[in-house]
Amino acid sequence: MRSAAPWFGIAGAIIVLDQLVKWAVLGYFAGRSPVEPVTGFFNFVLACNKGAAFSLLADAPGWQTPLFAGFAIVASIVVGVLLVRHPGKRLFSAGLALVLGGALGNLVDRLRFGCVVDFLDFYAAGWHWPAFNVADSAITLGAVVLILDSFVGQEKANDGRITR
Protein backbone atom coordinates (compact mmCIF):
# COMPACT_ATOMS: atom_id res chain seq x y z
CA MET A 1 0.00 0.00 0.00
CA ARG A 2 1.33 3.41 -0.96
CA SER A 3 1.54 6.33 1.41
CA ALA A 4 -0.54 9.46 1.02
CA ALA A 5 2.34 11.62 2.29
CA PRO A 6 3.51 12.76 -1.17
CA TRP A 7 -0.02 13.94 -2.00
CA PHE A 8 -0.23 15.89 1.24
CA GLY A 9 3.22 17.27 0.39
CA ILE A 10 1.92 18.56 -2.94
CA ALA A 11 -1.06 20.16 -1.19
CA GLY A 12 1.31 21.76 1.32
CA ALA A 13 3.54 23.10 -1.45
CA ILE A 14 0.50 24.69 -3.11
CA ILE A 15 -0.49 26.36 0.17
CA VAL A 16 3.04 27.73 0.63
CA LEU A 17 3.26 28.94 -2.99
CA ASP A 18 -0.19 30.54 -2.79
CA GLN A 19 0.62 32.36 0.45
CA LEU A 20 4.05 33.52 -0.76
CA VAL A 21 2.58 34.93 -3.96
CA LYS A 22 -0.21 36.66 -2.01
CA TRP A 23 2.37 38.11 0.40
CA ALA A 24 4.28 39.51 -2.58
CA VAL A 25 1.09 40.88 -4.15
CA LEU A 26 0.05 42.59 -0.92
CA GLY A 27 3.53 44.11 -0.63
CA TYR A 28 3.46 45.26 -4.25
CA PHE A 29 0.11 47.03 -3.87
CA ALA A 30 0.98 48.75 -0.56
CA GLY A 31 0.50 52.44 -1.35
CA ARG A 32 -0.47 51.81 -4.99
CA SER A 33 -3.67 51.85 -6.97
CA PRO A 34 -5.48 48.48 -6.72
CA VAL A 35 -5.43 48.11 -10.52
CA GLU A 36 -2.29 47.85 -12.64
CA PRO A 37 -3.01 47.42 -16.36
CA VAL A 38 -0.50 44.99 -17.89
CA THR A 39 -1.82 44.22 -21.38
CA GLY A 40 -4.96 44.79 -23.42
CA PHE A 41 -6.49 41.67 -21.83
CA PHE A 42 -4.91 41.44 -18.36
CA ASN A 43 -4.78 43.59 -15.23
CA PHE A 44 -2.83 42.94 -12.07
CA VAL A 45 -5.34 43.84 -9.34
CA LEU A 46 -5.82 43.68 -5.60
CA ALA A 47 -9.26 42.36 -4.74
CA CYS A 48 -10.67 41.13 -1.45
CA ASN A 49 -13.30 38.51 -2.33
CA LYS A 50 -15.66 37.79 0.57
CA GLY A 51 -17.71 35.47 -1.61
CA ALA A 52 -17.21 32.03 -3.07
CA ALA A 53 -16.18 31.07 -6.59
CA PHE A 54 -16.85 33.84 -9.11
CA SER A 55 -17.60 36.21 -6.17
CA LEU A 56 -20.87 34.41 -5.38
CA LEU A 57 -22.43 36.07 -2.30
CA ALA A 58 -19.58 38.60 -2.09
CA ASP A 59 -22.04 41.37 -1.22
CA ALA A 60 -23.68 39.47 1.66
CA PRO A 61 -23.38 41.23 5.05
CA GLY A 62 -20.68 38.95 6.48
CA TRP A 63 -22.30 35.65 7.39
CA GLN A 64 -20.77 34.03 4.29
CA THR A 65 -17.17 34.18 5.60
CA PRO A 66 -17.63 31.66 8.44
CA LEU A 67 -19.92 29.58 6.21
CA PHE A 68 -17.30 29.30 3.46
CA ALA A 69 -14.52 28.71 6.00
CA GLY A 70 -16.55 25.88 7.55
CA PHE A 71 -17.27 24.43 4.12
CA ALA A 72 -13.55 24.53 3.27
CA ILE A 73 -12.68 22.72 6.51
CA VAL A 74 -15.26 19.98 5.95
CA ALA A 75 -14.29 19.58 2.27
CA SER A 76 -10.60 19.39 3.24
CA ILE A 77 -11.31 16.64 5.74
CA VAL A 78 -13.25 14.66 3.13
CA VAL A 79 -10.49 15.15 0.55
CA GLY A 80 -7.86 14.16 3.13
CA VAL A 81 -9.72 10.94 3.89
CA LEU A 82 -9.97 10.15 0.18
CA LEU A 83 -6.22 10.72 -0.22
CA VAL A 84 -5.47 8.34 2.66
CA ARG A 85 -7.81 5.69 1.26
CA HIS A 86 -6.62 5.91 -2.37
CA PRO A 87 -2.96 6.99 -2.50
CA GLY A 88 -2.21 4.53 -5.31
CA LYS A 89 -4.69 6.12 -7.70
CA ARG A 90 -2.24 8.63 -9.08
CA LEU A 91 -4.46 10.79 -11.27
CA PHE A 92 -7.28 10.82 -8.73
CA SER A 93 -4.90 11.66 -5.89
CA ALA A 94 -3.16 14.37 -7.91
CA GLY A 95 -6.49 16.05 -8.55
CA LEU A 96 -7.44 15.80 -4.90
CA ALA A 97 -4.06 17.20 -3.78
CA LEU A 98 -4.51 20.22 -6.06
CA VAL A 99 -8.04 20.84 -4.73
CA LEU A 100 -6.89 20.39 -1.13
CA GLY A 101 -3.96 22.79 -1.47
CA GLY A 102 -6.11 25.41 -3.15
CA ALA A 103 -8.96 25.10 -0.65
CA LEU A 104 -6.60 25.41 2.31
CA GLY A 105 -4.71 28.30 0.69
CA ASN A 106 -7.95 30.25 0.39
CA LEU A 107 -9.00 29.18 3.89
CA VAL A 108 -5.85 30.79 5.29
CA ASP A 109 -6.95 34.06 3.65
CA ARG A 110 -10.48 33.81 5.04
CA LEU A 111 -9.13 33.24 8.54
CA ARG A 112 -6.49 36.01 8.28
CA PHE A 113 -8.35 38.70 6.35
CA GLY A 114 -12.03 37.71 6.29
CA CYS A 115 -11.79 37.43 2.50
CA VAL A 116 -9.75 35.77 -0.23
CA VAL A 117 -6.99 37.83 -1.85
CA ASP A 118 -7.39 37.75 -5.65
CA PHE A 119 -5.06 39.47 -8.10
CA LEU A 120 -5.29 38.05 -11.64
CA ASP A 121 -7.87 39.84 -13.82
CA PHE A 122 -8.35 38.72 -17.43
CA TYR A 123 -10.81 40.39 -19.77
CA ALA A 124 -11.84 40.67 -23.41
CA ALA A 125 -14.26 42.97 -25.25
CA GLY A 126 -15.39 44.57 -21.98
CA TRP A 127 -16.07 41.21 -20.33
CA HIS A 128 -14.03 40.47 -17.17
CA TRP A 129 -13.43 37.00 -15.82
CA PRO A 130 -13.67 37.23 -12.01
CA ALA A 131 -10.29 37.96 -10.45
CA PHE A 132 -8.54 34.85 -9.13
CA ASN A 133 -5.33 33.61 -7.50
CA VAL A 134 -2.91 30.66 -7.32
CA ALA A 135 -5.21 28.68 -5.01
CA ASP A 136 -8.17 29.14 -7.36
CA SER A 137 -5.98 27.95 -10.24
CA ALA A 138 -5.01 24.82 -8.28
CA ILE A 139 -8.66 24.07 -7.47
CA THR A 140 -9.66 24.48 -11.12
CA LEU A 141 -6.78 22.35 -12.39
CA GLY A 142 -7.59 19.74 -9.74
CA ALA A 143 -11.21 19.63 -10.88
CA VAL A 144 -10.09 19.14 -14.49
CA VAL A 145 -7.77 16.32 -13.40
CA LEU A 146 -10.59 14.66 -11.44
CA ILE A 147 -12.89 14.88 -14.46
CA LEU A 148 -10.14 13.40 -16.64
CA ASP A 149 -9.65 10.63 -14.07
CA SER A 150 -13.35 9.79 -14.30
CA PHE A 151 -12.87 8.94 -17.99
CA VAL A 152 -9.42 7.31 -17.93
CA GLY A 153 -9.04 3.68 -17.00
CA GLN A 154 -12.67 2.72 -17.22
CA GLU A 155 -13.25 -0.67 -18.78
CA LYS A 156 -16.39 -2.60 -19.51
CA ALA A 157 -16.71 -5.92 -17.76
CA ASN A 158 -18.07 -8.93 -19.61
CA ASP A 159 -21.55 -8.19 -18.30
CA GLY A 160 -21.46 -4.56 -19.59
CA ARG A 161 -20.79 -2.87 -16.24
CA ILE A 162 -18.09 -0.22 -16.11
CA THR A 163 -15.30 -1.09 -13.72
CA ARG A 164 -12.10 0.61 -12.63
JSON list of C-alpha atoms in Angstrom, two decimals:
[
{"chain": "A", "resi": 1, "resn": "MET", "atom": "CA", "xyz": [0.00, 0.00, 0.00]},
{"chain": "A", "resi": 2, "resn": "ARG", "atom": "CA", "xyz": [1.33, 3.41, -0.96]},
{"chain": "A", "resi": 3, "resn": "SER", "atom": "CA", "xyz": [1.54, 6.33, 1.41]},
{"chain": "A", "resi": 4, "resn": "ALA", "atom": "CA", "xyz": [-0.54, 9.46, 1.02]},
{"chain": "A", "resi": 5, "resn": "ALA", "atom": "CA", "xyz": [2.34, 11.62, 2.29]},
{"chain": "A", "resi": 6, "resn": "PRO", "atom": "CA", "xyz": [3.51, 12.76, -1.17]},
{"chain": "A", "resi": 7, "resn": "TRP", "atom": "CA", "xyz": [-0.02, 13.94, -2.00]},
{"chain": "A", "resi": 8, "resn": "PHE", "atom": "CA", "xyz": [-0.23, 15.89, 1.24]},
{"chain": "A", "resi": 9, "resn": "GLY", "atom": "CA", "xyz": [3.22, 17.27, 0.39]},
{"chain": "A", "resi": 10, "resn": "ILE", "atom": "CA", "xyz": [1.92, 18.56, -2.94]},
{"chain": "A", "resi": 11, "resn": "ALA", "atom": "CA", "xyz": [-1.06, 20.16, -1.19]},
{"chain": "A", "resi": 12, "resn": "GLY", "atom": "CA", "xyz": [1.31, 21.76, 1.32]},
{"chain": "A", "resi": 13, "resn": "ALA", "atom": "CA", "xyz": [3.54, 23.10, -1.45]},
{"chain": "A", "resi": 14, "resn": "ILE", "atom": "CA", "xyz": [0.50, 24.69, -3.11]},
{"chain": "A", "resi": 15, "resn": "ILE", "atom": "CA", "xyz": [-0.49, 26.36, 0.17]},
{"chain": "A", "resi": 16, "resn": "VAL", "atom": "CA", "xyz": [3.04, 27.73, 0.63]},
{"chain": "A", "resi": 17, "resn": "LEU", "atom": "CA", "xyz": [3.26, 28.94, -2.99]},
{"chain": "A", "resi": 18, "resn": "ASP", "atom": "CA", "xyz": [-0.19, 30.54, -2.79]},
{"chain": "A", "resi": 19, "resn": "GLN", "atom": "CA", "xyz": [0.62, 32.36, 0.45]},
{"chain": "A", "resi": 20, "resn": "LEU", "atom": "CA", "xyz": [4.05, 33.52, -0.76]},
{"chain": "A", "resi": 21, "resn": "VAL", "atom": "CA", "xyz": [2.58, 34.93, -3.96]},
{"chain": "A", "resi": 22, "resn": "LYS", "atom": "CA", "xyz": [-0.21, 36.66, -2.01]},
{"chain": "A", "resi": 23, "resn": "TRP", "atom": "CA", "xyz": [2.37, 38.11, 0.40]},
{"chain": "A", "resi": 24, "resn": "ALA", "atom": "CA", "xyz": [4.28, 39.51, -2.58]},
{"chain": "A", "resi": 25, "resn": "VAL", "atom": "CA", "xyz": [1.09, 40.88, -4.15]},
{"chain": "A", "resi": 26, "resn": "LEU", "atom": "CA", "xyz": [0.05, 42.59, -0.92]},
{"chain": "A", "resi": 27, "resn": "GLY", "atom": "CA", "xyz": [3.53, 44.11, -0.63]},
{"chain": "A", "resi": 28, "resn": "TYR", "atom": "CA", "xyz": [3.46, 45.26, -4.25]},
{"chain": "A", "resi": 29, "resn": "PHE", "atom": "CA", "xyz": [0.11, 47.03, -3.87]},
{"chain": "A", "resi": 30, "resn": "ALA", "atom": "CA", "xyz": [0.98, 48.75, -0.56]},
{"chain": "A", "resi": 31, "resn": "GLY", "atom": "CA", "xyz": [0.50, 52.44, -1.35]},
{"chain": "A", "resi": 32, "resn": "ARG", "atom": "CA", "xyz": [-0.47, 51.81, -4.99]},
{"chain": "A", "resi": 33, "resn": "SER", "atom": "CA", "xyz": [-3.67, 51.85, -6.97]},
{"chain": "A", "resi": 34, "resn": "PRO", "atom": "CA", "xyz": [-5.48, 48.48, -6.72]},
{"chain": "A", "resi": 35, "resn": "VAL", "atom": "CA", "xyz": [-5.43, 48.11, -10.52]},
{"chain": "A", "resi": 36, "resn": "GLU", "atom": "CA", "xyz": [-2.29, 47.85, -12.64]},
{"chain": "A", "resi": 37, "resn": "PRO", "atom": "CA", "xyz": [-3.01, 47.42, -16.36]},
{"chain": "A", "resi": 38, "resn": "VAL", "atom": "CA", "xyz": [-0.50, 44.99, -17.89]},
{"chain": "A", "resi": 39, "resn": "THR", "atom": "CA", "xyz": [-1.82, 44.22, -21.38]},
{"chain": "A", "resi": 40, "resn": "GLY", "atom": "CA", "xyz": [-4.96, 44.79, -23.42]},
{"chain": "A", "resi": 41, "resn": "PHE", "atom": "CA", "xyz": [-6.49, 41.67, -21.83]},
{"chain": "A", "resi": 42, "resn": "PHE", "atom": "CA", "xyz": [-4.91, 41.44, -18.36]},
{"chain": "A", "resi": 43, "resn": "ASN", "atom": "CA", "xyz": [-4.78, 43.59, -15.23]},
{"chain": "A", "resi": 44, "resn": "PHE", "atom": "CA", "xyz": [-2.83, 42.94, -12.07]},
{"chain": "A", "resi": 45, "resn": "VAL", "atom": "CA", "xyz": [-5.34, 43.84, -9.34]},
{"chain": "A", "resi": 46, "resn": "LEU", "atom": "CA", "xyz": [-5.82, 43.68, -5.60]},
{"chain": "A", "resi": 47, "resn": "ALA", "atom": "CA", "xyz": [-9.26, 42.36, -4.74]},
{"chain": "A", "resi": 48, "resn": "CYS", "atom": "CA", "xyz": [-10.67, 41.13, -1.45]},
{"chain": "A", "resi": 49, "resn": "ASN", "atom": "CA", "xyz": [-13.30, 38.51, -2.33]},
{"chain": "A", "resi": 50, "resn": "LYS", "atom": "CA", "xyz": [-15.66, 37.79, 0.57]},
{"chain": "A", "resi": 51, "resn": "GLY", "atom": "CA", "xyz": [-17.71, 35.47, -1.61]},
{"chain": "A", "resi": 52, "resn": "ALA", "atom": "CA", "xyz": [-17.21, 32.03, -3.07]},
{"chain": "A", "resi": 53, "resn": "ALA", "atom": "CA", "xyz": [-16.18, 31.07, -6.59]},
{"chain": "A", "resi": 54, "resn": "PHE", "atom": "CA", "xyz": [-16.85, 33.84, -9.11]},
{"chain": "A", "resi": 55, "resn": "SER", "atom": "CA", "xyz": [-17.60, 36.21, -6.17]},
{"chain": "A", "resi": 56, "resn": "LEU", "atom": "CA", "xyz": [-20.87, 34.41, -5.38]},
{"chain": "A", "resi": 57, "resn": "LEU", "atom": "CA", "xyz": [-22.43, 36.07, -2.30]},
{"chain": "A", "resi": 58, "resn": "ALA", "atom": "CA", "xyz": [-19.58, 38.60, -2.09]},
{"chain": "A", "resi": 59, "resn": "ASP", "atom": "CA", "xyz": [-22.04, 41.37, -1.22]},
{"chain": "A", "resi": 60, "resn": "ALA", "atom": "CA", "xyz": [-23.68, 39.47, 1.66]},
{"chain": "A", "resi": 61, "resn": "PRO", "atom": "CA", "xyz": [-23.38, 41.23, 5.05]},
{"chain": "A", "resi": 62, "resn": "GLY", "atom": "CA", "xyz": [-20.68, 38.95, 6.48]},
{"chain": "A", "resi": 63, "resn": "TRP", "atom": "CA", "xyz": [-22.30, 35.65, 7.39]},
{"chain": "A", "resi": 64, "resn": "GLN", "atom": "CA", "xyz": [-20.77, 34.03, 4.29]},
{"chain": "A", "resi": 65, "resn": "THR", "atom": "CA", "xyz": [-17.17, 34.18, 5.60]},
{"chain": "A", "resi": 66, "resn": "PRO", "atom": "CA", "xyz": [-17.63, 31.66, 8.44]},
{"chain": "A", "resi": 67, "resn": "LEU", "atom": "CA", "xyz": [-19.92, 29.58, 6.21]},
{"chain": "A", "resi": 68, "resn": "PHE", "atom": "CA", "xyz": [-17.30, 29.30, 3.46]},
{"chain": "A", "resi": 69, "resn": "ALA", "atom": "CA", "xyz": [-14.52, 28.71, 6.00]},
{"chain": "A", "resi": 70, "resn": "GLY", "atom": "CA", "xyz": [-16.55, 25.88, 7.55]},
{"chain": "A", "resi": 71, "resn": "PHE", "atom": "CA", "xyz": [-17.27, 24.43, 4.12]},
{"chain": "A", "resi": 72, "resn": "ALA", "atom": "CA", "xyz": [-13.55, 24.53, 3.27]},
{"chain": "A", "resi": 73, "resn": "ILE", "atom": "CA", "xyz": [-12.68, 22.72, 6.51]},
{"chain": "A", "resi": 74, "resn": "VAL", "atom": "CA", "xyz": [-15.26, 19.98, 5.95]},
{"chain": "A", "resi": 75, "resn": "ALA", "atom": "CA", "xyz": [-14.29, 19.58, 2.27]},
{"chain": "A", "resi": 76, "resn": "SER", "atom": "CA", "xyz": [-10.60, 19.39, 3.24]},
{"chain": "A", "resi": 77, "resn": "ILE", "atom": "CA", "xyz": [-11.31, 16.64, 5.74]},
{"chain": "A", "resi": 78, "resn": "VAL", "atom": "CA", "xyz": [-13.25, 14.66, 3.13]},
{"chain": "A", "resi": 79, "resn": "VAL", "atom": "CA", "xyz": [-10.49, 15.15, 0.55]},
{"chain": "A", "resi": 80, "resn": "GLY", "atom": "CA", "xyz": [-7.86, 14.16, 3.13]},
{"chain": "A", "resi": 81, "resn": "VAL", "atom": "CA", "xyz": [-9.72, 10.94, 3.89]},
{"chain": "A", "resi": 82, "resn": "LEU", "atom": "CA", "xyz": [-9.97, 10.15, 0.18]},
{"chain": "A", "resi": 83, "resn": "LEU", "atom": "CA", "xyz": [-6.22, 10.72, -0.22]},
{"chain": "A", "resi": 84, "resn": "VAL", "atom": "CA", "xyz": [-5.47, 8.34, 2.66]},
{"chain": "A", "resi": 85, "resn": "ARG", "atom": "CA", "xyz": [-7.81, 5.69, 1.26]},
{"chain": "A", "resi": 86, "resn": "HIS", "atom": "CA", "xyz": [-6.62, 5.91, -2.37]},
{"chain": "A", "resi": 87, "resn": "PRO", "atom": "CA", "xyz": [-2.96, 6.99, -2.50]},
{"chain": "A", "resi": 88, "resn": "GLY", "atom": "CA", "xyz": [-2.21, 4.53, -5.31]},
{"chain": "A", "resi": 89, "resn": "LYS", "atom": "CA", "xyz": [-4.69, 6.12, -7.70]},
{"chain": "A", "resi": 90, "resn": "ARG", "atom": "CA", "xyz": [-2.24, 8.63, -9.08]},
{"chain": "A", "resi": 91, "resn": "LEU", "atom": "CA", "xyz": [-4.46, 10.79, -11.27]},
{"chain": "A", "resi": 92, "resn": "PHE", "atom": "CA", "xyz": [-7.28, 10.82, -8.73]},
{"chain": "A", "resi": 93, "resn": "SER", "atom": "CA", "xyz": [-4.90, 11.66, -5.89]},
{"chain": "A", "resi": 94, "resn": "ALA", "atom": "CA", "xyz": [-3.16, 14.37, -7.91]},
{"chain": "A", "resi": 95, "resn": "GLY", "atom": "CA", "xyz": [-6.49, 16.05, -8.55]},
{"chain": "A", "resi": 96, "resn": "LEU", "atom": "CA", "xyz": [-7.44, 15.80, -4.90]},
{"chain": "A", "resi": 97, "resn": "ALA", "atom": "CA", "xyz": [-4.06, 17.20, -3.78]},
{"chain": "A", "resi": 98, "resn": "LEU", "atom": "CA", "xyz": [-4.51, 20.22, -6.06]},
{"chain": "A", "resi": 99, "resn": "VAL", "atom": "CA", "xyz": [-8.04, 20.84, -4.73]},
{"chain": "A", "resi": 100, "resn": "LEU", "atom": "CA", "xyz": [-6.89, 20.39, -1.13]},
{"chain": "A", "resi": 101, "resn": "GLY", "atom": "CA", "xyz": [-3.96, 22.79, -1.47]},
{"chain": "A", "resi": 102, "resn": "GLY", "atom": "CA", "xyz": [-6.11, 25.41, -3.15]},
{"chain": "A", "resi": 103, "resn": "ALA", "atom": "CA", "xyz": [-8.96, 25.10, -0.65]},
{"chain": "A", "resi": 104, "resn": "LEU", "atom": "CA", "xyz": [-6.60, 25.41, 2.31]},
{"chain": "A", "resi": 105, "resn": "GLY", "atom": "CA", "xyz": [-4.71, 28.30, 0.69]},
{"chain": "A", "resi": 106, "resn": "ASN", "atom": "CA", "xyz": [-7.95, 30.25, 0.39]},
{"chain": "A", "resi": 107, "resn": "LEU", "atom": "CA", "xyz": [-9.00, 29.18, 3.89]},
{"chain": "A", "resi": 108, "resn": "VAL", "atom": "CA", "xyz": [-5.85, 30.79, 5.29]},
{"chain": "A", "resi": 109, "resn": "ASP", "atom": "CA", "xyz": [-6.95, 34.06, 3.65]},
{"chain": "A", "resi": 110, "resn": "ARG", "atom": "CA", "xyz": [-10.48, 33.81, 5.04]},
{"chain": "A", "resi": 111, "resn": "LEU", "atom": "CA", "xyz": [-9.13, 33.24, 8.54]},
{"chain": "A", "resi": 112, "resn": "ARG", "atom": "CA", "xyz": [-6.49, 36.01, 8.28]},
{"chain": "A", "resi": 113, "resn": "PHE", "atom": "CA", "xyz": [-8.35, 38.70, 6.35]},
{"chain": "A", "resi": 114, "resn": "GLY", "atom": "CA", "xyz": [-12.03, 37.71, 6.29]},
{"chain": "A", "resi": 115, "resn": "CYS", "atom": "CA", "xyz": [-11.79, 37.43, 2.50]},
{"chain": "A", "resi": 116, "resn": "VAL", "atom": "CA", "xyz": [-9.75, 35.77, -0.23]},
{"chain": "A", "resi": 117, "resn": "VAL", "atom": "CA", "xyz": [-6.99, 37.83, -1.85]},
{"chain": "A", "resi": 118, "resn": "ASP", "atom": "CA", "xyz": [-7.39, 37.75, -5.65]},
{"chain": "A", "resi": 119, "resn": "PHE", "atom": "CA", "xyz": [-5.06, 39.47, -8.10]},
{"chain": "A", "resi": 120, "resn": "LEU", "atom": "CA", "xyz": [-5.29, 38.05, -11.64]},
{"chain": "A", "resi": 121, "resn": "ASP", "atom": "CA", "xyz": [-7.87, 39.84, -13.82]},
{"chain": "A", "resi": 122, "resn": "PHE", "atom": "CA", "xyz": [-8.35, 38.72, -17.43]},
{"chain": "A", "resi": 123, "resn": "TYR", "atom": "CA", "xyz": [-10.81, 40.39, -19.77]},
{"chain": "A", "resi": 124, "resn": "ALA", "atom": "CA", "xyz": [-11.84, 40.67, -23.41]},
{"chain": "A", "resi": 125, "resn": "ALA", "atom": "CA", "xyz": [-14.26, 42.97, -25.25]},
{"chain": "A", "resi": 126, "resn": "GLY", "atom": "CA", "xyz": [-15.39, 44.57, -21.98]},
{"chain": "A", "resi": 127, "resn": "TRP", "atom": "CA", "xyz": [-16.07, 41.21, -20.33]},
{"chain": "A", "resi": 128, "resn": "HIS", "atom": "CA", "xyz": [-14.03, 40.47, -17.17]},
{"chain": "A", "resi": 129, "resn": "TRP", "atom": "CA", "xyz": [-13.43, 37.00, -15.82]},
{"chain": "A", "resi": 130, "resn": "PRO", "atom": "CA", "xyz": [-13.67, 37.23, -12.01]},
{"chain": "A", "resi": 131, "resn": "ALA", "atom": "CA", "xyz": [-10.29, 37.96, -10.45]},
{"chain": "A", "resi": 132, "resn": "PHE", "atom": "CA", "xyz": [-8.54, 34.85, -9.13]},
{"chain": "A", "resi": 133, "resn": "ASN", "atom": "CA", "xyz": [-5.33, 33.61, -7.50]},
{"chain": "A", "resi": 134, "resn": "VAL", "atom": "CA", "xyz": [-2.91, 30.66, -7.32]},
{"chain": "A", "resi": 135, "resn": "ALA", "atom": "CA", "xyz": [-5.21, 28.68, -5.01]},
{"chain": "A", "resi": 136, "resn": "ASP", "atom": "CA", "xyz": [-8.17, 29.14, -7.36]},
{"chain": "A", "resi": 137, "resn": "SER", "atom": "CA", "xyz": [-5.98, 27.95, -10.24]},
{"chain": "A", "resi": 138, "resn": "ALA", "atom": "CA", "xyz": [-5.01, 24.82, -8.28]},
{"chain": "A", "resi": 139, "resn": "ILE", "atom": "CA", "xyz": [-8.66, 24.07, -7.47]},
{"chain": "A", "resi": 140, "resn": "THR", "atom": "CA", "xyz": [-9.66, 24.48, -11.12]},
{"chain": "A", "resi": 141, "resn": "LEU", "atom": "CA", "xyz": [-6.78, 22.35, -12.39]},
{"chain": "A", "resi": 142, "resn": "GLY", "atom": "CA", "xyz": [-7.59, 19.74, -9.74]},
{"chain": "A", "resi": 143, "resn": "ALA", "atom": "CA", "xyz": [-11.21, 19.63, -10.88]},
{"chain": "A", "resi": 144, "resn": "VAL", "atom": "CA", "xyz": [-10.09, 19.14, -14.49]},
{"chain": "A", "resi": 145, "resn": "VAL", "atom": "CA", "xyz": [-7.77, 16.32, -13.40]},
{"chain": "A", "resi": 146, "resn": "LEU", "atom": "CA", "xyz": [-10.59, 14.66, -11.44]},
{"chain": "A", "resi": 147, "resn": "ILE", "atom": "CA", "xyz": [-12.89, 14.88, -14.46]},
{"chain": "A", "resi": 148, "resn": "LEU", "atom": "CA", "xyz": [-10.14, 13.40, -16.64]},
{"chain": "A", "resi": 149, "resn": "ASP", "atom": "CA", "xyz": [-9.65, 10.63, -14.07]},
{"chain": "A", "resi": 150, "resn": "SER", "atom": "CA", "xyz": [-13.35, 9.79, -14.30]},
{"chain": "A", "resi": 151, "resn": "PHE", "atom": "CA", "xyz": [-12.87, 8.94, -17.99]},
{"chain": "A", "resi": 152, "resn": "VAL", "atom": "CA", "xyz": [-9.42, 7.31, -17.93]},
{"chain": "A", "resi": 153, "resn": "GLY", "atom": "CA", "xyz": [-9.04, 3.68, -17.00]},
{"chain": "A", "resi": 154, "resn": "GLN", "atom": "CA", "xyz": [-12.67, 2.72, -17.22]},
{"chain": "A", "resi": 155, "resn": "GLU", "atom": "CA", "xyz": [-13.25, -0.67, -18.78]},
{"chain": "A", "resi": 156, "resn": "LYS", "atom": "CA", "xyz": [-16.39, -2.60, -19.51]},
{"chain": "A", "resi": 157, "resn": "ALA", "atom": "CA", "xyz": [-16.71, -5.92, -17.76]},
{"chain": "A", "resi": 158, "resn": "ASN", "atom": "CA", "xyz": [-18.07, -8.93, -19.61]},
{"chain": "A", "resi": 159, "resn": "ASP", "atom": "CA", "xyz": [-21.55, -8.19, -18.30]},
{"chain": "A", "resi": 160, "resn": "GLY", "atom": "CA", "xyz": [-21.46, -4.56, -19.59]},
{"chain": "A", "resi": 161, "resn": "ARG", "atom": "CA", "xyz": [-20.79, -2.87, -16.24]},
{"chain": "A", "resi": 162, "resn": "ILE", "atom": "CA", "xyz": [-18.09, -0.22, -16.11]},
{"chain": "A", "resi": 163, "resn": "THR", "atom": "CA", "xyz": [-15.30, -1.09, -13.72]},
{"chain": "A", "resi": 164, "resn": "ARG", "atom": "CA", "xyz": [-12.10, 0.61, -12.63]}
]
